[in-house]
Short mmCIF file of C-alpha atoms in Angstrom, two decimals:
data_model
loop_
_atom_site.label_atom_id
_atom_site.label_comp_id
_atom_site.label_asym_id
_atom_site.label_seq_id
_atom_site.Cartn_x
_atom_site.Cartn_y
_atom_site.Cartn_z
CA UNK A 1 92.88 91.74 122.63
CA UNK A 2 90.46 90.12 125.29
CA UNK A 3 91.80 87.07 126.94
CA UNK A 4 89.02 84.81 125.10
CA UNK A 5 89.52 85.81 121.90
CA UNK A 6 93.69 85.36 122.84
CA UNK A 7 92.83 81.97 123.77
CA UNK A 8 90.81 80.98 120.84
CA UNK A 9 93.81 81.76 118.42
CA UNK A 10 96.53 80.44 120.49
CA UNK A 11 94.40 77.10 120.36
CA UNK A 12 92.72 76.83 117.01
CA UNK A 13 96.08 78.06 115.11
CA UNK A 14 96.51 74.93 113.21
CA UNK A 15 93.34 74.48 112.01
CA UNK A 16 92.48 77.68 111.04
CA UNK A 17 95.14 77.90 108.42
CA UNK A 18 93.07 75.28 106.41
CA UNK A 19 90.19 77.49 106.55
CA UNK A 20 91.44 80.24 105.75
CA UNK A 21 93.40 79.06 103.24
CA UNK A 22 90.04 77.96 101.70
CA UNK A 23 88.22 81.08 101.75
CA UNK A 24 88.02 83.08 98.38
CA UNK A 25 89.55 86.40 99.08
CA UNK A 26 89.83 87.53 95.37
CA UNK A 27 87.77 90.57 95.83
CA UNK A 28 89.92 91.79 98.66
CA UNK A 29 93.14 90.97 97.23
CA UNK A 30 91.82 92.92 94.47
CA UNK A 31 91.36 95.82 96.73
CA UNK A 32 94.88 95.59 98.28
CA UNK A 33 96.63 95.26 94.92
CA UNK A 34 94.89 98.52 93.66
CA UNK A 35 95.52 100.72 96.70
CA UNK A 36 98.90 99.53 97.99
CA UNK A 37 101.52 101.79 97.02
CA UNK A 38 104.43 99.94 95.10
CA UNK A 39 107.50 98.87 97.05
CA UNK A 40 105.78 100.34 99.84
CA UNK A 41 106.27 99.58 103.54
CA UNK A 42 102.94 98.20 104.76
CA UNK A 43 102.22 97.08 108.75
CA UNK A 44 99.55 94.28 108.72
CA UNK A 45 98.32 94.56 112.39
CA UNK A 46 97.15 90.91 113.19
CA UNK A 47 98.38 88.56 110.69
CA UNK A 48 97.11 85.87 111.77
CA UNK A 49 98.31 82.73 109.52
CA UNK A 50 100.37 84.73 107.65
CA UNK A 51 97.79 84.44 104.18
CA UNK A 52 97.20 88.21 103.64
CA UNK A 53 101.21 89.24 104.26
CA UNK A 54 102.63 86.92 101.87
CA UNK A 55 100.17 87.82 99.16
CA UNK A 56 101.36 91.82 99.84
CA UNK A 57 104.44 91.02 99.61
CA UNK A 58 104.11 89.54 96.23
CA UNK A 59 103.16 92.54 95.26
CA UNK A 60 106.54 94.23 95.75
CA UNK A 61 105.69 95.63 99.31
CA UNK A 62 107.71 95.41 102.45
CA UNK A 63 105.88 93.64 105.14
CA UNK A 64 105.92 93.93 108.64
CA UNK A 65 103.45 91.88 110.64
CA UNK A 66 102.22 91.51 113.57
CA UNK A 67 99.46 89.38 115.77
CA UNK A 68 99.17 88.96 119.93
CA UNK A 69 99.16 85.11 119.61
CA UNK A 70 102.35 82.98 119.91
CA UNK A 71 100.41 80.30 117.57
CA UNK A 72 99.70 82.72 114.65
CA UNK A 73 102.83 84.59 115.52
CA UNK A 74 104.96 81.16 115.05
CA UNK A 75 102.41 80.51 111.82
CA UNK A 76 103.40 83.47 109.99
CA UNK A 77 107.32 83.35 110.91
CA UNK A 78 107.38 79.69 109.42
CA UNK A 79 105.08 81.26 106.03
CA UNK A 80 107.83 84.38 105.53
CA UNK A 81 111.27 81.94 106.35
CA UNK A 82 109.12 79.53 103.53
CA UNK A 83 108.68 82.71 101.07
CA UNK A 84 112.88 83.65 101.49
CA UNK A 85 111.24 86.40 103.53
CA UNK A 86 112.70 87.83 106.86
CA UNK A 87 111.25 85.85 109.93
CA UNK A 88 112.41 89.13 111.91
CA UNK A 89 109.59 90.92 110.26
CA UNK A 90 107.07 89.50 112.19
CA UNK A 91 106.45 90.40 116.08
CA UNK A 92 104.40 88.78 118.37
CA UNK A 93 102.55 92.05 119.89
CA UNK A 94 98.86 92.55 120.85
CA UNK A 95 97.70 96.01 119.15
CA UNK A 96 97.75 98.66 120.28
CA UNK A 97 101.38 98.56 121.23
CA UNK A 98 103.03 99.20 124.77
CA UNK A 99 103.87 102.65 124.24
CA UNK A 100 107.84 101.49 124.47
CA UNK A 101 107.25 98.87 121.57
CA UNK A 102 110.28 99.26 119.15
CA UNK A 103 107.67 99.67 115.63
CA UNK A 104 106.05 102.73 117.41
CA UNK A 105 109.16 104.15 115.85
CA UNK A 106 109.00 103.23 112.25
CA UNK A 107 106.71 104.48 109.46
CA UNK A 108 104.43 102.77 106.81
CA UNK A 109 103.51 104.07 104.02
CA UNK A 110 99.98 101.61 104.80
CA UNK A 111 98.51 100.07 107.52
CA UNK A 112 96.41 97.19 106.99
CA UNK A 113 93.88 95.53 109.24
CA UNK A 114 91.56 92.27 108.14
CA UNK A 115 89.03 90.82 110.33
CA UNK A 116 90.47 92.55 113.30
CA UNK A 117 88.30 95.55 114.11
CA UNK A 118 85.69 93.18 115.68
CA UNK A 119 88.14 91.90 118.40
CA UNK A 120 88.97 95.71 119.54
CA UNK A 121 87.32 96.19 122.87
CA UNK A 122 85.82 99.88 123.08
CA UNK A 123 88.18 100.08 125.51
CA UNK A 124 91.11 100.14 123.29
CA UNK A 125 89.28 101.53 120.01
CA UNK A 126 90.57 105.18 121.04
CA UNK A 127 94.60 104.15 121.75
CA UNK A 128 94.01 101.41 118.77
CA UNK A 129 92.76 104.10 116.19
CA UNK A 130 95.68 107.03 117.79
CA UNK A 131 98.75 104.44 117.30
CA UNK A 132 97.43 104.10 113.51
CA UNK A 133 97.72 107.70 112.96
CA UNK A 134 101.49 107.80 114.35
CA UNK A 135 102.54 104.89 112.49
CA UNK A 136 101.75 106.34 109.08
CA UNK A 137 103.66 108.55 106.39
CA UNK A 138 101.92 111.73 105.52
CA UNK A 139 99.17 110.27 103.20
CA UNK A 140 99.16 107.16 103.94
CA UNK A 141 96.55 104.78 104.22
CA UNK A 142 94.79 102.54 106.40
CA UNK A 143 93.08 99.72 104.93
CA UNK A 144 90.57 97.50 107.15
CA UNK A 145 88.18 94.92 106.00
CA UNK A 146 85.70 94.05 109.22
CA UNK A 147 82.18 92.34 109.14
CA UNK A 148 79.12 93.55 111.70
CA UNK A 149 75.66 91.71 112.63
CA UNK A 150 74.95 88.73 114.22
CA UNK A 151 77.37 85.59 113.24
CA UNK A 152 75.67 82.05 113.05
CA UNK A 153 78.55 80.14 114.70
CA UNK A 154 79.56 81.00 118.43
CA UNK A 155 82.80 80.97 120.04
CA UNK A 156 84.44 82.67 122.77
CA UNK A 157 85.64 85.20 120.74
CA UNK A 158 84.79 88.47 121.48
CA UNK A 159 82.78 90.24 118.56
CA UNK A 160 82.10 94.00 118.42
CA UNK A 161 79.42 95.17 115.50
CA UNK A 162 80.35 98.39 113.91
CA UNK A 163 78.64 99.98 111.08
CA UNK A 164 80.93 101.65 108.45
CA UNK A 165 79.27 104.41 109.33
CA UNK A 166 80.16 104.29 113.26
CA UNK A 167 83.95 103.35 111.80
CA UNK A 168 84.23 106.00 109.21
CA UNK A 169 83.23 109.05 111.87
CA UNK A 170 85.61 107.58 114.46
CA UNK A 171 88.62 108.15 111.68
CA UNK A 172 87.72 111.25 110.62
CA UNK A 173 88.04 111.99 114.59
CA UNK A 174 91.63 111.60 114.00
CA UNK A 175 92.33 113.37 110.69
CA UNK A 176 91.37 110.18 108.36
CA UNK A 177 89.70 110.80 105.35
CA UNK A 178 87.85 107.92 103.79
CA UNK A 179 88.57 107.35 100.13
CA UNK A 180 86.94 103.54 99.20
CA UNK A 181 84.24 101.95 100.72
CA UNK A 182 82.85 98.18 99.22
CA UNK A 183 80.75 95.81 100.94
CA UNK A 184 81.61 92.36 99.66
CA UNK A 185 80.37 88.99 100.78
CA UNK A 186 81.90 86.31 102.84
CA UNK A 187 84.51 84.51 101.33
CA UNK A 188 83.53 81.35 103.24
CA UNK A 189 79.76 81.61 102.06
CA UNK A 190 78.81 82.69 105.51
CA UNK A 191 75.38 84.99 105.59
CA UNK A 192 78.00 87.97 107.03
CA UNK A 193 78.53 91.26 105.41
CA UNK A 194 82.27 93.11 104.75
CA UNK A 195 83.05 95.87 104.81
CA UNK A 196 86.19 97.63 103.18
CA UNK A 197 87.52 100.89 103.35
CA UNK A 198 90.32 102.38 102.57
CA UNK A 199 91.11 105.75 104.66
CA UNK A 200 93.96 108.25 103.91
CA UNK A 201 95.73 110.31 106.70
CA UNK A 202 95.48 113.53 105.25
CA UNK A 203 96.51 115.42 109.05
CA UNK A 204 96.68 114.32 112.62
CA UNK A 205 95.40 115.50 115.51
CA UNK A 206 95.82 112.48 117.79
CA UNK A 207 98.83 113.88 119.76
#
């Protein structure tokens, strides 16, 4: 994560669990609840508040999160301790990992990743999309819900547009197969598009 878009969420924390609590993410939750496997263990890579774990794991799945700000780290360790879920769960990391990181070692049957693939710097998108592929059972899936265009408010946020189409051949780089693909609109009644998809790892050639 850029040190801007760092800053923003280690500042804003508090008030962005209002709004996101607001936003109406029935059409995505929709999406998770048909894909995720059962009792599966599922890696959200950047949490954020917290909203998006929690309503996994009330769908039977074991959750391990993750985000690079203290703020939203500390947000979504105070939502699992309030759910009787395990604090321990969540790790304050930036994504992709330091290649020593403790979860680099663990395996999920699903990876999920929402609003997050704007923030990746090209920079990272090659380690980023490699560190997926290792972190994932043989067919298992990696679910990411991203916008593109141009965004009517500014902030210091850093905000890469990708097409589906741009993110869909950069998968199938490393051995991804996309399965689901639905553009939905914004659940805040912003004029920005999303874009779901749902990839499976059907091989790996990222090593």
């Amino acid at each position: 994560m850029d040190s801007k878009t760092h800053h923003y969420y280690e500042t804003q924390g508090e008030r962005l669990v209002q709004r996101y609590a607001s936003a109406d993410l029935s059409e995505f939750h929709s999406l998770l609840k048909q894909w995720l496997p059962p009792s599966g263990r599922v890696l959200e890579v950047g949490c954020g508040t917290g909203r998006d774990a929690l309503y996994m794991a009330s769908l039977g799945c074991s959750v391990t999160a993750l985000d690079g700000s203290d703020t939203m780290t500390a947000l979504t360790r105070k939502a699992f301790s309030e759910a009787g879920m395990d604090p321990a769960r969540v790790f304050r990391a930036s994504f992709p990992l330091p290649l020593e990181h403790e979860l680099l070692s663990e395996r999920f049957h699903a990876v999920v990743a929402v609003a997050m693939l704007m923030h990746v710097p090209e920079s990272e998108l090659f380690e980023f999309c490699r560190q997926i592929g290792t972190l994932l059972e043989d067919r298992g899936l990696f679910i990411c819900s991203f916008s593109s265009g141009e965004r009517e408010e500014k902030d210091e946020r850093l905000f890469v547009s990708r097409t589906p189409e741009e993110v869909e051949r950069l998968w199938e780089k490393f051995g991804f197969r996309r399965v689901y693909r639905k553009e939905t609109s914004d659940g805040l009644g912003r004029k920005i598009p999303w874009h779901n998809l749902v990839f499976s790892r059907d091989r790996f050639r990222g090593n």
